[in-house]
Each structure stands twice: as structure tokens, then as C-alpha cells.
Coordinates of C-alpha atoms in Angstrom, one line a residue:
X1 CA -15.2 -16.0 -13.0
X2 CA -12.5 -13.4 -11.5
X3 CA -11.2 -12.8 -14.8
X4 CA -14.5 -12.2 -16.3
X5 CA -15.3 -9.5 -13.6
X6 CA -11.9 -8.0 -14.0
X7 CA -12.4 -7.7 -17.9
X8 CA -15.9 -6.3 -17.5
X9 CA -14.5 -3.7 -15.0
X10 CA -11.8 -2.6 -17.4
X11 CA -14.2 -2.4 -20.3
X12 CA -16.8 -0.3 -18.5
X13 CA -14.0 1.9 -17.1
X14 CA -12.5 2.6 -20.4
X15 CA -15.8 3.1 -22.1
X16 CA -17.0 5.6 -19.2
X17 CA -13.5 7.4 -19.6
X18 CA -13.8 7.7 -23.2
X19 CA -17.5 8.8 -23.2
X20 CA -16.8 11.5 -20.6
X21 CA -13.5 12.8 -22.1
X22 CA -15.0 13.5 -25.6
X23 CA -17.6 15.7 -24.4
X24 CA -17.0 19.5 -25.0
X25 CA -15.3 21.0 -22.2
X26 CA -17.9 23.2 -20.9
X27 CA -20.6 20.4 -20.9
X28 CA -18.1 17.9 -19.4
X29 CA -17.4 19.9 -16.4
X30 CA -20.7 21.2 -15.9
X31 CA -22.4 17.7 -15.9
X32 CA -19.7 16.3 -13.5
X33 CA -20.1 19.2 -11.2
X34 CA -23.7 19.8 -11.2
X35 CA -23.9 19.1 -7.6
X36 CA -21.2 21.7 -7.0
X37 CA -22.9 25.1 -7.7
X38 CA -20.3 27.2 -5.6
X39 CA -17.3 25.6 -7.4
X40 CA -18.8 25.9 -11.0
X41 CA -19.7 29.6 -10.1
X42 CA -16.1 30.4 -9.5
X43 CA -14.5 28.6 -12.5
X44 CA -17.2 29.2 -15.4
X45 CA -17.1 32.3 -17.6
X46 CA -19.4 35.2 -16.2
X47 CA -19.3 37.5 -19.1
X48 CA -18.6 41.1 -18.2
X49 CA -17.9 40.3 -14.6
X50 CA -14.5 40.6 -13.2
X51 CA -12.2 37.3 -13.5
X52 CA -11.8 35.5 -10.3
X53 CA -8.5 34.7 -8.8
X54 CA -7.8 31.2 -7.5
X55 CA -4.7 29.8 -5.6
X56 CA -3.3 26.3 -6.2
X57 CA -1.1 25.5 -3.3
X58 CA 1.4 22.7 -3.5
X59 CA 4.4 21.6 -1.3
X60 CA 7.1 21.0 -3.7
X61 CA 7.8 21.7 -7.5
X62 CA 6.5 18.9 -9.4
X63 CA 3.3 18.3 -7.3
X64 CA 1.4 20.7 -9.8
X65 CA 1.8 18.2 -12.7
X66 CA 1.8 14.9 -10.8
X67 CA -1.2 15.4 -8.9
X68 CA -3.2 18.4 -10.2
X69 CA -3.0 18.4 -14.0
X70 CA -6.6 17.6 -14.6
X71 CA -7.9 20.6 -12.4
X72 CA -5.4 22.9 -13.9
X73 CA -6.5 21.8 -17.4
X74 CA -10.1 22.4 -16.4
X75 CA -9.1 26.0 -15.0
X76 CA -7.4 27.0 -18.2
X77 CA -9.9 25.6 -20.8
X78 CA -12.8 27.2 -18.9
X79 CA -10.9 30.4 -19.1
X80 CA -12.7 32.1 -16.3
X81 CA -10.1 32.5 -13.6
X82 CA -6.6 33.7 -13.0
X83 CA -4.9 30.7 -11.5
X84 CA -2.1 31.3 -9.0
X85 CA 0.6 28.5 -8.6
X86 CA 2.4 28.5 -5.3
X87 CA 5.0 26.0 -4.1
X88 CA 5.5 26.3 -0.4
X89 CA 9.1 25.1 -0.7
X90 CA 11.6 25.1 -3.4
X91 CA 12.2 21.2 -3.0
X92 CA 15.8 21.7 -1.8
X93 CA 16.0 18.2 -0.2
X94 CA 18.8 17.3 -2.6
X95 CA 20.4 20.7 -2.7
X96 CA 18.7 21.5 -6.1
X97 CA 16.4 24.2 -4.9
X98 CA 17.4 26.8 -7.3
X99 CA 17.2 24.4 -10.3
X100 CA 13.7 23.3 -9.1
X101 CA 12.4 26.7 -8.8
X102 CA 13.2 27.3 -12.5
X103 CA 11.7 23.9 -13.4
X104 CA 8.4 24.7 -11.5
X105 CA 8.0 27.9 -13.7
X106 CA 8.7 26.0 -16.6
X107 CA 6.2 23.2 -15.9
X108 CA 3.7 25.8 -14.9
X109 CA 4.0 27.5 -18.4
X110 CA 3.5 24.2 -20.2
X111 CA 0.4 23.6 -18.1
X112 CA -0.8 27.1 -19.1
X113 CA 0.0 29.3 -16.1
X114 CA 1.9 32.3 -17.0
X115 CA 5.2 33.1 -14.9
X116 CA 3.8 36.2 -13.5
X117 CA 1.4 34.0 -11.5
X118 CA 3.9 31.4 -10.4
X119 CA 5.6 31.7 -6.9
X120 CA 8.0 29.8 -4.9
X121 CA 8.4 30.3 -1.3
X122 CA 11.7 29.4 0.6
X123 CA 10.6 30.0 4.3
X124 CA 13.4 28.3 6.5
X125 CA 10.4 26.8 8.6
X126 CA 8.9 25.2 5.5
X127 CA 11.8 23.2 3.9
X128 CA 11.3 20.0 1.8
X129 CA 11.8 17.1 4.0
X130 CA 10.1 13.6 4.6
X131 CA 10.8 14.0 8.3
X132 CA 9.4 17.4 9.2
X133 CA 5.8 18.4 9.6
X134 CA 5.5 22.1 8.9
X135 CA 3.7 24.1 11.7
X136 CA 0.1 24.8 10.8
X137 CA 0.5 28.3 12.0
X138 CA 3.4 29.0 9.7
X139 CA 1.4 27.7 6.8
X140 CA -1.8 29.6 8.0
X141 CA 0.1 32.8 8.1
X142 CA 2.0 32.5 4.8
X143 CA -1.1 31.6 2.9
X144 CA -3.2 34.3 4.6
X145 CA -0.5 37.0 3.6
X146 CA -0.4 35.6 0.0
X147 CA -4.2 35.6 -0.2
X148 CA -4.4 39.3 0.9
X149 CA -1.6 40.5 -1.3
X150 CA -2.9 39.0 -4.4
X151 CA -6.7 40.2 -3.9
X152 CA -7.7 36.6 -3.3
X153 CA -10.2 38.1 -0.9
X154 CA -10.6 36.6 2.7
X155 CA -13.7 38.3 3.9
X156 CA -16.3 40.7 2.3
X157 CA -18.5 43.4 4.1
X158 CA -22.1 43.9 3.7
X159 CA -21.6 46.5 1.0
X160 CA -19.3 44.8 -1.4
X161 CA -20.7 41.7 -3.2
X162 CA -18.3 38.8 -3.9
X163 CA -19.5 35.6 -5.0
X164 CA -18.8 32.7 -2.5
X165 CA -16.3 30.7 -4.4
X166 CA -13.4 28.3 -3.8
X167 CA -10.1 30.3 -3.6
X168 CA -7.6 27.8 -2.5
X169 CA -7.1 24.1 -3.9
X170 CA -4.6 22.1 -2.1
X171 CA -3.9 18.5 -0.5
X172 CA -6.4 16.6 1.8
X173 CA -5.6 15.2 5.2
X174 CA -3.6 12.3 3.9
X175 CA -1.8 14.1 1.1
X176 CA -2.1 11.7 -1.5
X177 CA 1.1 9.9 -0.8
X178 CA 1.2 10.6 2.8
X179 CA 4.2 13.1 2.5
X180 CA 4.3 15.2 5.8
X181 CA 4.7 18.4 3.9
X182 CA 1.6 17.7 1.8
X183 CA -0.3 17.0 4.8
X184 CA 0.9 20.2 6.6
X185 CA -0.6 22.2 3.9
X186 CA -4.0 20.8 4.7
X187 CA -3.5 21.6 8.4
X188 CA -2.5 24.9 7.7
X189 CA -5.2 25.8 5.3
X190 CA -7.8 24.5 7.8
X191 CA -6.6 26.7 10.5
X192 CA -6.7 29.7 8.2
X193 CA -10.5 28.7 7.6
X194 CA -11.2 28.5 11.2
X195 CA -9.5 32.0 11.9
X196 CA -11.5 33.4 8.9
X197 CA -14.7 32.1 10.3
X198 CA -13.9 33.4 13.7
X199 CA -13.2 36.7 12.3
X200 CA -16.4 36.8 10.6
X201 CA -18.4 35.7 13.8
X202 CA -16.8 38.6 15.7
X203 CA -17.9 41.2 12.9
X204 CA -21.6 40.8 12.1
X205 CA -21.2 43.0 9.2
X206 CA -18.8 40.5 7.5
X207 CA -19.7 37.5 5.6
X208 CA -17.4 34.5 5.2
X209 CA -15.9 34.2 1.6
X210 CA -12.8 32.3 2.0
X211 CA -13.2 28.6 1.0
X212 CA -10.8 25.9 0.0
X213 CA -11.1 22.4 -1.8
X214 CA -8.8 19.4 -1.1
X215 CA -7.7 16.8 -3.6
X216 CA -9.0 13.4 -2.4
X217 CA -6.7 10.7 -1.6
X218 CA -7.5 7.2 -2.8
X219 CA -6.3 3.6 -1.7
X220 CA -2.9 2.4 -3.3
X221 CA -4.9 -0.1 -5.5
X222 CA -6.7 2.9 -7.1
X223 CA -3.9 5.0 -7.4
X224 CA -2.0 3.3 -10.2
X225 CA -4.8 2.0 -12.4
X226 CA -4.8 4.9 -14.8
X227 CA -8.2 5.4 -16.6
X228 CA -9.5 2.1 -15.1
X229 CA -10.3 4.2 -11.8
X230 CA -12.9 6.0 -13.9
X231 CA -15.8 3.7 -13.0
X232 CA -15.2 3.8 -9.2
X233 CA -14.6 7.5 -9.2
X234 CA -17.9 8.2 -11.0
X235 CA -20.0 5.6 -9.0
X236 CA -18.4 7.1 -5.7
X237 CA -19.1 10.7 -6.7
X238 CA -22.7 10.1 -7.7
X239 CA -23.2 8.0 -4.5
X240 CA -21.9 10.6 -2.3
X241 CA -24.2 13.4 -4.1
X242 CA -27.3 11.4 -3.6
X243 CA -26.4 10.9 0.3
X244 CA -25.8 14.7 0.6
X245 CA -29.2 15.3 -1.1
X246 CA -31.0 12.8 1.2
X247 CA -29.5 14.4 4.1
X248 CA -30.6 17.9 3.2
X249 CA -34.2 16.7 2.3
X250 CA -34.2 14.9 5.9
X251 CA -33.3 18.1 7.5
X252 CA -35.9 20.0 5.3
X253 CA -38.6 17.6 6.5
X254 CA -37.8 18.0 10.0
X255 CA -37.0 21.7 10.3
X256 CA -38.4 23.2 7.0
X257 CA -36.9 24.6 3.9
X258 CA -35.7 28.0 5.6
X259 CA -33.6 26.2 8.2
X260 CA -32.3 23.7 5.4
X261 CA -31.3 26.4 3.6
X262 CA -29.1 28.1 6.2
X263 CA -27.6 24.7 7.2
X264 CA -26.9 23.4 3.7
X265 CA -23.4 24.5 3.5
X266 CA -22.6 23.0 6.8
X267 CA -24.2 19.6 6.3
X268 CA -23.3 19.4 2.6
X269 CA -19.7 20.1 1.6
X270 CA -19.3 20.1 -2.2
X271 CA -17.4 17.4 -4.2
X272 CA -16.1 17.9 -7.5
X273 CA -15.3 15.4 -10.1
X274 CA -12.7 16.5 -12.6
X275 CA -11.9 14.1 -15.7
X276 CA -9.1 15.2 -18.1
X277 CA -8.6 14.0 -21.4
X278 CA -5.8 11.9 -22.7
X279 CA -4.6 14.7 -25.1
X280 CA -5.3 17.3 -22.4
X281 CA -4.4 16.8 -18.8
X282 CA -2.6 13.5 -19.4
X283 CA -0.6 14.5 -22.3
X284 CA 0.2 18.0 -21.0
X285 CA 0.9 16.8 -17.5
X286 CA 3.3 14.3 -18.8
X287 CA 5.1 16.7 -20.9
X288 CA 5.2 19.1 -17.9
X289 CA 6.9 16.5 -15.7
X290 CA 9.3 15.1 -18.3
X291 CA 10.3 18.1 -19.9
X292 CA 10.0 20.7 -17.0
X293 CA 11.3 18.7 -14.1
X294 CA 14.3 16.9 -15.6
X295 CA 16.2 17.1 -12.4
X296 CA 13.6 14.7 -10.9
X297 CA 13.2 12.1 -13.5
X298 CA 14.0 8.7 -12.7
X299 CA 12.6 5.5 -13.9
X300 CA 9.8 5.3 -11.5
X301 CA 8.7 8.7 -12.5
X302 CA 8.0 7.4 -15.9
X303 CA 5.9 4.6 -14.5
X304 CA 4.0 7.2 -12.4
X305 CA 3.3 9.3 -15.6
X306 CA 2.2 6.3 -17.3
X307 CA -0.1 4.6 -14.7
X308 CA -1.3 7.3 -12.2
X309 CA -5.0 8.1 -12.0
X310 CA -4.0 11.8 -10.9
X311 CA -2.8 12.4 -14.6
X312 CA -6.5 11.7 -15.5
X313 CA -8.9 12.1 -12.5
X314 CA -9.1 14.7 -9.8
X315 CA -11.7 14.6 -7.1
X316 CA -11.8 17.7 -4.9
X317 CA -13.6 18.1 -1.6
X318 CA -14.7 21.4 0.1
X319 CA -13.0 21.9 3.5

């Protein structure tokens, strides 16, 4: 009985993954993100309008291909954004910081991010370590400066129209692997969002425009089942979307459509499901890891590339 259930689960997951991955890129991402209008507004082509700038913020060189390859594939294939990649440390835990900086640039190039938009910080307060939790204030200030310097706008005034859009993509509270540096980025970006909201509340002529999305961590049992995680990922995504819609309808019935519209962004945080293709995010991410980060390749890294669901699937949640 158990083997029959496992076989059925595997067959359904593989079928679902193949069905999704063979869809044209624009249809695939539009369908999966149909409940995430702000996110899709940011990443889809908009004709003559100015290209948007988004920031992918990771803790160490190699995080970009180990965890975010499907998201990077989506951004590059839709071609509507200029994606910046920042590693908050140079990964100098083993004294290979200089080598890993070059590897980060090479990996990003393989993933489709040009060198001009790839940056590595080497802040003495944000060094690669399994024992150090970076101070959220240091992270917040560093990210805030980068956002301002590279025109990833933080606030907008009443005379300047800028779409509300995700501008930072980073780790969630658990950081996928529980690494304290990953988790520190979440805390720092969350603090930056709070400061941005406070700044807007103090100036009635400003509207909040800084938003961020975090890569959702999953239990260990799901982390290393590769494309077999497609079924639970899709079902969980659809279930959460339905719950959000029910919550909004409940508010609308209680307070009216106008109040529901005002509270929508507070009540319903967007979730985005990104499913990459085998020849897309999985193959390119594997190549970026194996060819780009040679100093980090050990036997268990090859196993990670082969079995990690993050080579195929990303789920992002609005902070």
C-alpha cells in the first residue's frame, strides 16, 4: 500500500513538472503567478516603459546558483528587468575570499547576469561564518545605500509615478539551510522595510514603493526530492492563494469593497511559484555551480546539484 502511494506521488509530481516546464516561458510564469499581480507587473515586459531594476541579495558566493537559479532564469528569460546580484560577503571562511569573488562573477555570467551588475561586499562586520549573526542594522544600512546608489528607488513622491514592485529578493527567516548569515539578511531587509514604512508615514506626500520577496524554506524531507516536490509545491501554492482570497472576501463582506481594497496589501502578502525547466534553471544552475565555483566543489555538492528541489523550484513570499 505504501509503495503504491509513493509511486503515485512520484508519477503525479513528474507529470506535473513536465507539463509545467514545457509551457512557453511567458505562459508558465503568468499562470503560476496569476495571484501575484505586483510581482508580475515588475518582471513582465512593458513595451516602451523604463526597464525595472531588481536586487538579488545573497550571503555568499554560490548561494545564487544553489538556491535562486529558477528565479534568475525567469528574470532573464522574461527580459523585463535589470537584475543586480549582490553577495553580502566574499565567502572568506576558508581564506579563499579573493578566489570566490571571481567565481561569483563567473557564475552570475553563466546564469545571465552581466559583470557590470554583479557586486561583492567585504564589510568587516559581515564576514562569512557559521557562528556569526550579522547585525540587522549593518545589513539594513548596507542594502539601503546600495538601493539608493543604483536607482532601485526606496520611496516615491506624489508627482512621480513608479509601479509598486518587488525590488529585493533574498532569504526568508530560516534561510533555507538555517545558516545565520542567510537569516541575517532577512532580518536586515525586514528592518529596512520598517524604516521605509516609517519614513513614508512621516511624510504624507510619499508613498511606499520598497518591497521585498523572500525565498521560502521547506522541510528537509522536501528539500532533496528534486522535481518530486512539484506536486506539494503546486498544491500548497494553490491552497494558500485560495485562503488569501477567502480572507479578502470576508473583509469585503464585513467592511465593504473600499476598505477591503485599502487593506488588501496588508492582509494578503503575495506568494510566487517559480518552476524552472530541466534544460533551463537546472542545467544552467548546475553549470554555474560546477564550472563557476570550482573551489567549493566537494562530493556532497554534486549530490546537492542532482537532488535539490531548489535547482528546479523556487517559492517566494512578499515580506
